[in-house]
Coordinates of C-alpha atoms in Angstrom, one line a residue:
X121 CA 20.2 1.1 -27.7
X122 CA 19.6 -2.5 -27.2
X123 CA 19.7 -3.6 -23.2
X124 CA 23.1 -5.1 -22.9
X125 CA 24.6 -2.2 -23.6
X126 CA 22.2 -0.1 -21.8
X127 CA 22.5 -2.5 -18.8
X128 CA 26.9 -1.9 -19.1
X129 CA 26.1 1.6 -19.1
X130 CA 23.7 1.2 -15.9
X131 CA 26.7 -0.5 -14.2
X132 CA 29.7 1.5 -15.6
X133 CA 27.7 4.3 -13.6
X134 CA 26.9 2.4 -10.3
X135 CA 30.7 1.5 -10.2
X136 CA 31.8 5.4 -10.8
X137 CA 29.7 6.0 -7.7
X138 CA 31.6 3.6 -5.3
X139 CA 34.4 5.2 -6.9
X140 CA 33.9 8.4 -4.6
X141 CA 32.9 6.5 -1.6
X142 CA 35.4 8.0 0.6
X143 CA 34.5 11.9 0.0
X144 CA 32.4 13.6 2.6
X145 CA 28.8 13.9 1.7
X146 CA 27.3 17.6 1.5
X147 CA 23.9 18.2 2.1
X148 CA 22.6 21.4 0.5
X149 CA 26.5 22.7 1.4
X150 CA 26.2 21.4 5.0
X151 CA 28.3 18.5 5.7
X152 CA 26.8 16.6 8.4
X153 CA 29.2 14.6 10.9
X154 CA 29.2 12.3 13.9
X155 CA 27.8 13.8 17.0
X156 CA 27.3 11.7 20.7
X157 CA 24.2 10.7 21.2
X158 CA 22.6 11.3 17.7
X159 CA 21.7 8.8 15.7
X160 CA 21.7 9.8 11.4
X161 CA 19.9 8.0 9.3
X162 CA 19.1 8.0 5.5
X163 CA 15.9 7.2 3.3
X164 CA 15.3 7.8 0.0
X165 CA 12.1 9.1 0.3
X166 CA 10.6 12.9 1.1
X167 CA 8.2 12.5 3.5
X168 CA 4.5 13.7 2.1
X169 CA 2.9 13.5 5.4
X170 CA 3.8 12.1 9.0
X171 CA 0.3 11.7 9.9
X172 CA -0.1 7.7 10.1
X173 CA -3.5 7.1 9.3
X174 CA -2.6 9.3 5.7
X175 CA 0.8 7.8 5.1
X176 CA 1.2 6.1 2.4
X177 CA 5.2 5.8 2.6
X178 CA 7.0 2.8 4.1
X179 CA 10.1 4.4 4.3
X180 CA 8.2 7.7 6.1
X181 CA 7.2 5.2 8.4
X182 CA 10.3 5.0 10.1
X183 CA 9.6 8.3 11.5
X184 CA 5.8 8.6 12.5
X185 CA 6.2 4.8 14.2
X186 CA 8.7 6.9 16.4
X187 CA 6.1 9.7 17.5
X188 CA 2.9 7.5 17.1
X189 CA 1.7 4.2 18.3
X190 CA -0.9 1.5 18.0
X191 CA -2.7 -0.9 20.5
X192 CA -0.4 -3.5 18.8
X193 CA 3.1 -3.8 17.5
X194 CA 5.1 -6.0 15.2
X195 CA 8.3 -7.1 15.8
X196 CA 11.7 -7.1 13.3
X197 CA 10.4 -10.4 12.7
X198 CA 6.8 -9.9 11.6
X199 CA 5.0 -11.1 15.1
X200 CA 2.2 -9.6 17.4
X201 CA 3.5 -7.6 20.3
X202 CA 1.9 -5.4 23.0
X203 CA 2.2 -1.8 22.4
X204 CA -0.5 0.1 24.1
X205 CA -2.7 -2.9 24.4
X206 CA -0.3 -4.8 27.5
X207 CA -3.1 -8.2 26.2
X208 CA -6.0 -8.7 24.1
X209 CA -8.5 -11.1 23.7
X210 CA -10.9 -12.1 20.8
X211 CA -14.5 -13.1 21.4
X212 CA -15.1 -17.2 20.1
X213 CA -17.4 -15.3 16.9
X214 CA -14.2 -13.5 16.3
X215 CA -16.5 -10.1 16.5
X216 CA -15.3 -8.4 19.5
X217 CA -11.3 -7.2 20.5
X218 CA -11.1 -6.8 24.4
X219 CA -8.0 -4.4 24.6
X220 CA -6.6 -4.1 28.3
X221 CA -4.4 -1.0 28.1
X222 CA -1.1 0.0 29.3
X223 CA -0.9 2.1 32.8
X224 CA 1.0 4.8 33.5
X225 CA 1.1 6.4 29.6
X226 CA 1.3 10.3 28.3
X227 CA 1.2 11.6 25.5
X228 CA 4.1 14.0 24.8
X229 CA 1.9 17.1 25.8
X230 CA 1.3 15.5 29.2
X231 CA -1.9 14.1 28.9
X232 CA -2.9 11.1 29.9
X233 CA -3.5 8.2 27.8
X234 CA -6.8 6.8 28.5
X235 CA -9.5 4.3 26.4
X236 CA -11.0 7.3 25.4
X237 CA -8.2 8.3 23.0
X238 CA -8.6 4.8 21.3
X239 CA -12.3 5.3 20.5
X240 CA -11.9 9.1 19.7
X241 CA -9.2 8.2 17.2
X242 CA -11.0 5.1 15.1
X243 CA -13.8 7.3 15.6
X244 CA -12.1 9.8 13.8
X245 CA -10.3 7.7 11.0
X246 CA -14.2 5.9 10.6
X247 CA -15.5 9.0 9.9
X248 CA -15.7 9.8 5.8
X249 CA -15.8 13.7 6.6
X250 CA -12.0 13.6 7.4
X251 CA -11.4 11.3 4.4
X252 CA -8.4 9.5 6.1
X253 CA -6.2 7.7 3.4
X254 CA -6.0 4.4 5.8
X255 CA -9.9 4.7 7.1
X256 CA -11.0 1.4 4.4
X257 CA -8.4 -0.9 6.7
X258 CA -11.1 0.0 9.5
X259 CA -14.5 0.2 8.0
X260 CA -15.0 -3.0 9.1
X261 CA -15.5 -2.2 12.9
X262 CA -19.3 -1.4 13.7
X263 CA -18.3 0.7 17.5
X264 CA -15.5 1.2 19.8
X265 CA -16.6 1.5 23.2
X266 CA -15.0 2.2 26.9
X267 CA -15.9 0.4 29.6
X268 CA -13.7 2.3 31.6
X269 CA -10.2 4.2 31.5
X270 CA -8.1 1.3 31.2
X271 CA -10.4 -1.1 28.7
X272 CA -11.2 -0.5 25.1
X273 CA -13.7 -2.8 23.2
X274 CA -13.6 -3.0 19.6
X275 CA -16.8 -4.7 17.8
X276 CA -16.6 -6.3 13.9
X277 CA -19.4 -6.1 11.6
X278 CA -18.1 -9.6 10.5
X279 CA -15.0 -11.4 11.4
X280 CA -11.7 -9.5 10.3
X281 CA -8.6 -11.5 10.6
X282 CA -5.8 -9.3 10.1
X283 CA -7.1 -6.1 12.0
X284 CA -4.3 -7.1 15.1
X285 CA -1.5 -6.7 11.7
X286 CA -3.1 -3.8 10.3
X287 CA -3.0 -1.8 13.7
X288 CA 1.1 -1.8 13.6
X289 CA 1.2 0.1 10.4
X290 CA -1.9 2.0 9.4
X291 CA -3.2 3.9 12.7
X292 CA -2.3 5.7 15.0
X293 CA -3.7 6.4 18.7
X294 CA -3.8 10.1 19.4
X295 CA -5.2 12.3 22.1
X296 CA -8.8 13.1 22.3
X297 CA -9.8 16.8 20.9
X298 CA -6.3 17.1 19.4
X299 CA -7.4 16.9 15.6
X300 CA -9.9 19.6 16.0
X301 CA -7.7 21.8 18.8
X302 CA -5.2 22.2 15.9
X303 CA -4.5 23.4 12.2
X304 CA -5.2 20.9 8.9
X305 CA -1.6 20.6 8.2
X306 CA -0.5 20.0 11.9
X307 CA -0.3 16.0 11.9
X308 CA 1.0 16.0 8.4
X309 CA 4.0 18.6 9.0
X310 CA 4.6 19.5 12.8
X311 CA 2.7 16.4 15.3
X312 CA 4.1 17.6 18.2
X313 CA 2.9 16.6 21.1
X314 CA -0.1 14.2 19.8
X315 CA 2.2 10.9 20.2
X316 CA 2.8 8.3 22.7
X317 CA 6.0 7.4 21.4
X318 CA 9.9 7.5 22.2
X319 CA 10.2 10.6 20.1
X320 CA 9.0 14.4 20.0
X321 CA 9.0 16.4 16.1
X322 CA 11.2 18.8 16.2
X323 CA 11.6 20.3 12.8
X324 CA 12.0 19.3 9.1
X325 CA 13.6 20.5 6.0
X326 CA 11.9 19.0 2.9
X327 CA 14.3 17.2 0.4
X328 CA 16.7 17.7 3.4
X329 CA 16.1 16.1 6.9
X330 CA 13.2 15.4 9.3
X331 CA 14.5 15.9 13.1
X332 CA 13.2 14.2 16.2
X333 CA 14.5 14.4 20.1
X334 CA 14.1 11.7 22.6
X335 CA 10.7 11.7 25.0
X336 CA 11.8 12.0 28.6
X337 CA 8.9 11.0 29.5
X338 CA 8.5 8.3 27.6
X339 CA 6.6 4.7 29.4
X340 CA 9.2 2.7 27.7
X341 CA 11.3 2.5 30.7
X342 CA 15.0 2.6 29.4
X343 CA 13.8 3.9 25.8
X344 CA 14.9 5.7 23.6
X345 CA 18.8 5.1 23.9
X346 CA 19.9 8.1 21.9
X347 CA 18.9 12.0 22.5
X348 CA 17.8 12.6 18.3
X349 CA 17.9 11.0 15.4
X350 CA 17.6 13.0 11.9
X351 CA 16.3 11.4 8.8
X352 CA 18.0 12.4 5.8
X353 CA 16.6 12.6 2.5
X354 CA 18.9 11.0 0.2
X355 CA 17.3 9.7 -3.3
X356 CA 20.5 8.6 -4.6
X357 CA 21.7 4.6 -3.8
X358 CA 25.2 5.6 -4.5
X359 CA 25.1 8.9 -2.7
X360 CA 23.1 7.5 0.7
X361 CA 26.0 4.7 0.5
X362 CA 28.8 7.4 0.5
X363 CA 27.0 9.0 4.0
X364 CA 27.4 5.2 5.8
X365 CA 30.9 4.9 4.6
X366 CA 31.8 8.6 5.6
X367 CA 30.2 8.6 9.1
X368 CA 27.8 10.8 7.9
X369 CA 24.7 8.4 8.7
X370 CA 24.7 5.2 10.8
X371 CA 21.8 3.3 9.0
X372 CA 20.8 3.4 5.8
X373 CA 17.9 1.8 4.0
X374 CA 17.4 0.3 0.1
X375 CA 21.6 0.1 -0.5
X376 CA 22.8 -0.3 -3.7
X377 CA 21.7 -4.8 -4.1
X378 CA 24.9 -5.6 -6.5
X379 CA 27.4 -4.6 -4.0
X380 CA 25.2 -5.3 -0.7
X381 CA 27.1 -8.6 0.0
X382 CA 30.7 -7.3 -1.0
X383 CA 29.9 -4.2 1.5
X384 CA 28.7 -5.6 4.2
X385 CA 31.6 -7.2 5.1
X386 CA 33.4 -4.1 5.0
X387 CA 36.1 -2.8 7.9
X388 CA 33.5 -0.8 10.1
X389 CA 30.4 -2.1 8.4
X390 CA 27.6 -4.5 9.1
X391 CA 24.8 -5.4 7.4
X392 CA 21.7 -7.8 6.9
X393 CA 18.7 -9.1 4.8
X394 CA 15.3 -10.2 5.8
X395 CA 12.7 -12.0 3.5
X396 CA 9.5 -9.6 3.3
X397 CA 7.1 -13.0 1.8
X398 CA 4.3 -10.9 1.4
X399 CA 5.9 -7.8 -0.1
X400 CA 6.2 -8.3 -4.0
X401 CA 8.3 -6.7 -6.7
X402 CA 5.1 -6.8 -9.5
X403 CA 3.8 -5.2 -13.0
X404 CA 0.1 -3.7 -11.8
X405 CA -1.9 -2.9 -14.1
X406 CA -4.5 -1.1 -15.1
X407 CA -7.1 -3.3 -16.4
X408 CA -9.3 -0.3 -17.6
X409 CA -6.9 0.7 -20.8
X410 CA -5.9 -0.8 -23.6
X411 CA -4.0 -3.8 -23.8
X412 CA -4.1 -4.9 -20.2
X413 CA -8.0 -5.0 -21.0
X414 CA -7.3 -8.4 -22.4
X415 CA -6.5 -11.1 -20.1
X416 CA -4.7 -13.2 -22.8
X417 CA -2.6 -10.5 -23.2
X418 CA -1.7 -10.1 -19.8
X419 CA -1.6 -13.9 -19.6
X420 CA 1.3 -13.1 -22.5
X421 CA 2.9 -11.1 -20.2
X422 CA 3.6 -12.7 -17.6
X423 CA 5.1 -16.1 -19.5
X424 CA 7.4 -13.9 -21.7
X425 CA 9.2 -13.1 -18.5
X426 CA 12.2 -14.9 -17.4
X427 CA 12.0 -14.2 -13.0
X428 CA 14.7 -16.1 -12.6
X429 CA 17.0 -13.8 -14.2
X430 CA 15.5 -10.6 -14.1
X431 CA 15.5 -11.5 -9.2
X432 CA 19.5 -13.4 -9.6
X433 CA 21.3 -11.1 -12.4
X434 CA 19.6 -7.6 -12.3
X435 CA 18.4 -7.4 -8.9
X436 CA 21.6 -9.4 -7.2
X437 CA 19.4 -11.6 -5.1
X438 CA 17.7 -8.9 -3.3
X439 CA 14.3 -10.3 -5.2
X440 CA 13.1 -13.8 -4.5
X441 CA 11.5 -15.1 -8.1
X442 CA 7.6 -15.7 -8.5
X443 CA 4.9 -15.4 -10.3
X444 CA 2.8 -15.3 -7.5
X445 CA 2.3 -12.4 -4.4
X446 CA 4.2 -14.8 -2.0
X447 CA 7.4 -15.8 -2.1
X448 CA 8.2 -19.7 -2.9
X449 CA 9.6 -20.3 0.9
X450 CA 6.1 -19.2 2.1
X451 CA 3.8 -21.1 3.8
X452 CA 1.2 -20.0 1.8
X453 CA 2.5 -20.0 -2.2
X454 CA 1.0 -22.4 -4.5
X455 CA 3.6 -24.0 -6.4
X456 CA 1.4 -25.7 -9.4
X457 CA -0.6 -21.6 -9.9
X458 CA 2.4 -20.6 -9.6
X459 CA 3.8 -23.1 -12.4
X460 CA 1.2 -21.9 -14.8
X461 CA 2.8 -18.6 -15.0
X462 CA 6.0 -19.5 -15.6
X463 CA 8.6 -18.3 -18.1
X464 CA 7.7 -19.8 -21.4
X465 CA 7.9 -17.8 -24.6
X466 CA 6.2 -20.6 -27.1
X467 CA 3.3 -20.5 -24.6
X468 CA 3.7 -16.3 -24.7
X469 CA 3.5 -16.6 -27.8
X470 CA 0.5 -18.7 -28.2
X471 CA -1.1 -16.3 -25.3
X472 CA -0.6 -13.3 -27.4
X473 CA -2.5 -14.9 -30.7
X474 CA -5.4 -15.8 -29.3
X475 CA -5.5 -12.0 -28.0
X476 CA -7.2 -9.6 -29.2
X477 CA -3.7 -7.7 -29.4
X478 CA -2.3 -10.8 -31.7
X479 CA -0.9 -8.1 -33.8
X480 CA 1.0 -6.4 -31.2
X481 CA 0.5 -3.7 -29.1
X482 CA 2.4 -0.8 -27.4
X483 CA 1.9 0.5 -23.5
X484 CA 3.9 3.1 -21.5
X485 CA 5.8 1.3 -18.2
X486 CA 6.3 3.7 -15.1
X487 CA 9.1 3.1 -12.8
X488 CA 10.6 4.6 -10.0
X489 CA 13.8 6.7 -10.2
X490 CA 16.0 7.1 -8.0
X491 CA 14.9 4.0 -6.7
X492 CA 12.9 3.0 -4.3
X493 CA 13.0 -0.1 -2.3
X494 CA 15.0 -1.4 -5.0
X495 CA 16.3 -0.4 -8.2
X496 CA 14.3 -1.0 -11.2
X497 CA 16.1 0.5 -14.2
X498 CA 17.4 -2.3 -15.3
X499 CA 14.5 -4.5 -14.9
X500 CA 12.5 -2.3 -16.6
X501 CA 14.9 -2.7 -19.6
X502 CA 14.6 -6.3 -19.5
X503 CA 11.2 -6.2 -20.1
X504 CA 11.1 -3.6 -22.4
X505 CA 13.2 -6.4 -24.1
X506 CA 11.9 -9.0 -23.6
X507 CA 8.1 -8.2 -24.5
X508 CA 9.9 -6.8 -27.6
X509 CA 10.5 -10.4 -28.7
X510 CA 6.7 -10.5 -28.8
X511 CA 6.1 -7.4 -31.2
X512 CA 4.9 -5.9 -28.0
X513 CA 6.3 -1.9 -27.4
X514 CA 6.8 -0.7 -23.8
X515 CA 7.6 3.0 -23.9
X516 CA 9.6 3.4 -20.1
X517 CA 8.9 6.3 -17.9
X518 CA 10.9 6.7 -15.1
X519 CA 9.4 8.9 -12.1
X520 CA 9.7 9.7 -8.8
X521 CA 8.1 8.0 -6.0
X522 CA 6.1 10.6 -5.2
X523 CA 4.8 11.5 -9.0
X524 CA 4.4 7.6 -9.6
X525 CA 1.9 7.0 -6.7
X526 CA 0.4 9.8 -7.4
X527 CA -0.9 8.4 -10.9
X528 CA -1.0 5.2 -9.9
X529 CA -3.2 6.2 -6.7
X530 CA -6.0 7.5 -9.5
X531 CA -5.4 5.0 -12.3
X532 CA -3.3 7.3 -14.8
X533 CA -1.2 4.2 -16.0
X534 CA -1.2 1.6 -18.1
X535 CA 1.5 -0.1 -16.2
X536 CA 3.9 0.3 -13.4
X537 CA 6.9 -1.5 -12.0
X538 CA 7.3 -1.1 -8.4
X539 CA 7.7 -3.1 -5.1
X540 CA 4.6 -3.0 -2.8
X541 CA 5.0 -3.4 0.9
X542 CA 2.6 -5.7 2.9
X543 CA 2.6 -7.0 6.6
X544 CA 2.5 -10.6 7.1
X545 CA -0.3 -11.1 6.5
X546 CA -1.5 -12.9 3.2
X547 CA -4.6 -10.8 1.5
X548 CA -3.4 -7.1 2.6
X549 CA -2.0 -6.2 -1.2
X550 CA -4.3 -8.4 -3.0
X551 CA -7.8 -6.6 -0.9
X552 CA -5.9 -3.3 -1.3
X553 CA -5.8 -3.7 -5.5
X554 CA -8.6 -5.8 -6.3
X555 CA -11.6 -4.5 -4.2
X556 CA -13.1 -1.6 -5.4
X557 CA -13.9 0.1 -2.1
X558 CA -10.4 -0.3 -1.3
X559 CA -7.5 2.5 -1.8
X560 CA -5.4 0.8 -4.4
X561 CA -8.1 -0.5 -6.8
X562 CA -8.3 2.2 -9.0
X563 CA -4.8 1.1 -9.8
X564 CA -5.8 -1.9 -10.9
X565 CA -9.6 -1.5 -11.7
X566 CA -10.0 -5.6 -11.6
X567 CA -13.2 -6.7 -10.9
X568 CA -13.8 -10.7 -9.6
X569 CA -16.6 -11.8 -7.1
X570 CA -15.6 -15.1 -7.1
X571 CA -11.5 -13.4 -5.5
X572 CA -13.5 -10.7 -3.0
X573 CA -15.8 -13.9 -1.4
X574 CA -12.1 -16.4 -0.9
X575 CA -10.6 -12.9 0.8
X576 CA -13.4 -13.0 3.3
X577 CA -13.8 -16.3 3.5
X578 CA -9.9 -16.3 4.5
X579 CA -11.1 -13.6 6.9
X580 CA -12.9 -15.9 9.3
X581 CA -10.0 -18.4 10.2
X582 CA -7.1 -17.9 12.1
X583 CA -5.8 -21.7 11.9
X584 CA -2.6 -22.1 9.4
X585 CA -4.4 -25.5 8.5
X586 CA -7.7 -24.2 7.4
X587 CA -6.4 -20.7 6.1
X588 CA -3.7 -23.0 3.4
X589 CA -6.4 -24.6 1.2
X590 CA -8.3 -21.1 1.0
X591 CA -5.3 -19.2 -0.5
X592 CA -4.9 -21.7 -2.9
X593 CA -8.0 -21.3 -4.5
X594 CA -7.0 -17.7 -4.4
X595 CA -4.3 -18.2 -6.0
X596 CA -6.0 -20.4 -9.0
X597 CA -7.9 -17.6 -9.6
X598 CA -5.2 -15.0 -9.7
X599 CA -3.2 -18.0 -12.0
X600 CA -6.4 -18.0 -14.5
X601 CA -7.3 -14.2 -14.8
X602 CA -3.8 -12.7 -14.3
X603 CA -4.3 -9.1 -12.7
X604 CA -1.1 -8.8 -11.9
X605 CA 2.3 -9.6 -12.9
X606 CA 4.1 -10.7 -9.7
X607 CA 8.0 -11.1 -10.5
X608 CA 9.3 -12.6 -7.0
X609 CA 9.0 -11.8 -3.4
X610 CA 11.4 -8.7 -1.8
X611 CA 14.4 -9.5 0.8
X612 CA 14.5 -6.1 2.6
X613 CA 18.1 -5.0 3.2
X614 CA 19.7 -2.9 5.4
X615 CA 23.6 -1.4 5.9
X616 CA 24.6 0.0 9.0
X617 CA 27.9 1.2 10.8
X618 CA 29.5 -0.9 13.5
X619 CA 29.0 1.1 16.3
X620 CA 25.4 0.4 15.7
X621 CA 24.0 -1.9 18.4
X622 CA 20.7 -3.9 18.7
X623 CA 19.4 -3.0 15.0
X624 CA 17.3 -5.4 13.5
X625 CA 16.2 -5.4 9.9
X626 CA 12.5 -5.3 9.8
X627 CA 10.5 -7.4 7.5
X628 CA 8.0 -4.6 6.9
X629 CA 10.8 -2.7 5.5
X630 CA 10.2 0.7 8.0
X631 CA 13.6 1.0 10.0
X632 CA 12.8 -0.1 14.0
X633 CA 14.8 2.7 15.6
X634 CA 13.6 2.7 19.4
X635 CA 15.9 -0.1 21.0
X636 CA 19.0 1.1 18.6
X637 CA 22.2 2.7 20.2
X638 CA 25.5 4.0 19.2
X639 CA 28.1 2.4 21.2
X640 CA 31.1 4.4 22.8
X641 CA 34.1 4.7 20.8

């Protein structure tokens, strides 16, 4: 089947889906309706865990952001803000965070919140017996101490810039004793109680709905302005658009890109995008099998691809082209690294035969299906295409989120399409895949002392001015040895009903539900 018609199949299908848009959606023969005071929402993900410091979902992170939280926040807009820090401040060596905490803060169990929960819980995640999925984000602090109840100190083993960014998404404060007072599974399946935030677990159905009630309690005076919101599972684009347009669900996350602009403007509808800079849609690949062993073949790979295409005709704008990790409206994206990479095919060619692959190659390509962030499919036909104008054979394997991380997370891939999900912050993705102590690497298995020393060296300045020329060298590098194949920066997009007031589409993709309510009809 050559991609044309494949791709008029693809859309044939997505346009039989908003054919039905007006039926009620069943969930495993319930149908779910409108109900005062709850707020419905869909993802497409199942959550694997809702323990923060082992959540490897961005999507899941909609829900433990709601039970857990962090010394320090992010806003819709990607900026610091107080959480259960109220201020901070950084010693002038940059190796000591002086965190004056919130007064007046329980956990949902009753207990009060005190400096002592902060150190017991980096203690915790520091500590390799407990083999916390987010503990290399933190192995960089040498002690937390407690001066007293209402002050926690955090000391560096060497100057860390993004540790205020990484707080927001990848730990959570919870009370002291509470990981050994309770079963293994109780922060992955049922945390009740071990939260600070505006809502309590209540239950959860997997494939089916997650279910959380509003803390009475909670310090956010005026917060949360529903009673529950339920998180529905829904893989399906088409399907999670057909709950918004039935009432079903309020917000939903990842809509269908090639009718996000017609349906946002619909009666009873709203809708917005974001740029996400630092959040790429990318080949990675696995540098320890055959042919992505070569860099002139993966040099090949990158120039035979035409970004501009695959980001405007097959993923409707919701993709931002670039053959680097930051999108081109970025402060920090290198145009001329950037250059080098572009679509070419006489220099892919030329790439190719100095190869050691010159006479072609083959390599299997994982995707995710149903999608996730974004749908894939029919960029993952494109390039099966298009690398087919090389001689080059990509065999396409869809999966599921779940199954693809899973390999990916252990290096069982040659290659995989997917979208990666970074704060703002510049180095997160590329420290996460191309340092070897680091949980991603094994899905690359890239190797470069001369990347690793520009990461830390971007790790002692805070200054936009100094951090600029820094990233650019980082970029030359990733321009000459090609690790990756970066295709253009996400736009994260949301769809929501009308009634829906104060939403804000994040640009860390997870949904920022505490501020949300449902106005009266």
């Amino acid at each position: 089947m050559t991609f044309s018609n494949r791709r008029r199949q693809l859309l044939r299908a997505g346009a039989a889906g908003m054919a039905g848009l007006s039926l009620p959606l069943a969930f495993e023969g319930r149908v779910f309706a409108a109900q005062a005071g709850v707020l419905s929402v869909a993802i497409p993900s199942n959550p694997q865990t809702l323990d923060p410091i082992n959540q490897p979902n961005h999507d899941v992170m909609a829900i433990n952001q709601l039970i857990f939280e962090n010394l320090v926040g992010i806003d819709a807009r990607g900026q610091r803000v107080p959480q259960l820090a109220r201020a901070w401040t950084i010693s002038p060596d940059k190796l000591t965070y002086t965190f004056d905490l919130q007064r007046g803060v329980n956990f949902q169990n009753g207990q009060p919140f005190t400096s002592a929960d902060v150190k017991y819980s980096f203690d915790y995640v520091l500590n390799p017996a407990n083999k916390a999925f987010r503990r290399p984000f933190w192995t960089v602090i040498d002690s937390v101490s407690t001066p007293d109840a209402n002050t926690a100190v955090i000391r560096l083993k060497r100057p860390y810039r993004p540790l205020l960014d990484y707080m927001s998404k990848y730990m959570g404060i919870f009370p002291v004793g509470s990981r050994e007072q309770h079963p293994a599974d109780y922060f992955k399946q049922t945390p009740i109680g071990v939260g600070t935030g505006p809502a309590i677990f209540v239950q959860s159905k997997a494939n089916d709905f997650v279910e959380l009630k509003r803390n009475p309690a909670y310090w956010g005076k005026g917060e949360p302005h529903w009673d529950k919101v339920v998180f529905r599972i829904i893989p399906e684009e088409s399907s999670r658009l057909a709950s918004l347009m039935s009432d079903q669900t309020q917000i939903i996350s990842a809509p269908p890109a090639q009718t996000f602009a017609q349906i946002r403007t619909s009666a009873g509808l709203a809708g917005d995008s974001r740029p996400s800079p630092t959040s790429p849609l990318m080949m990675c690949l696995n540098h320890r099998k055959a042919p992505f062993d070569d860099p002139a073949f993966r040099r090949a790979v990158s120039l035979v691809l035409d970004r501009g295409k695959i980001c405007r005709d097959l993923c409707y704008g919701a993709v931002k082209a670039s053959s680097m990790p930051f999108a081109p409206e970025s402060q920090w994206y290198d145009a001329s690294s950037a250059g080098s990479l572009a679509f070419n095919l006489e220099q892919a060619r030329a790439a190719l035969k100095s190869s050691k692959y010159a006479s072609g190659a083959s390599f299997d390509l994982l995707y995710v299906q149903p999608a996730y962030l974004i749908d894939t499919s029919s960029t993952a036909l494109f390039i099966q295409a298009q690398l087919a104008s090389l001689g080059v054979r990509v065999n396409l394997r869809p999966l599921d989120f779940g199954q693809m991380i899973s390999q990916v997370l252990v290096g069982n891939h040659a290659a995989a399409l997917t979208g990666f999900i970074a704060p703002p912050e510049p180095t997160y993705l590329l420290n996460a895949l191309f340092r070897p102590t680091e949980s991603l690497w094994k899905a690359s298995g890239y190797e470069s002392a001369e990347l690793l020393k520009l990461i830390d060296d971007s790790y002692r300045v805070d200054d936009p001015a100094a951090l600029k020329p820094i990233l650019a060298k980082l970029q030359q590098v990733l321009a000459r040895d090609c690790p990756a194949v970066w295709i253009g920066a996400l736009e994260v997009q949301n769809l929501w009903r009308s009634n829906v007031k104060d939403f804000q589409v994040n640009t860390g993709f997870s949904l920022k539900l505490d501020n949300v309510y449902l106005a009266k009809a």
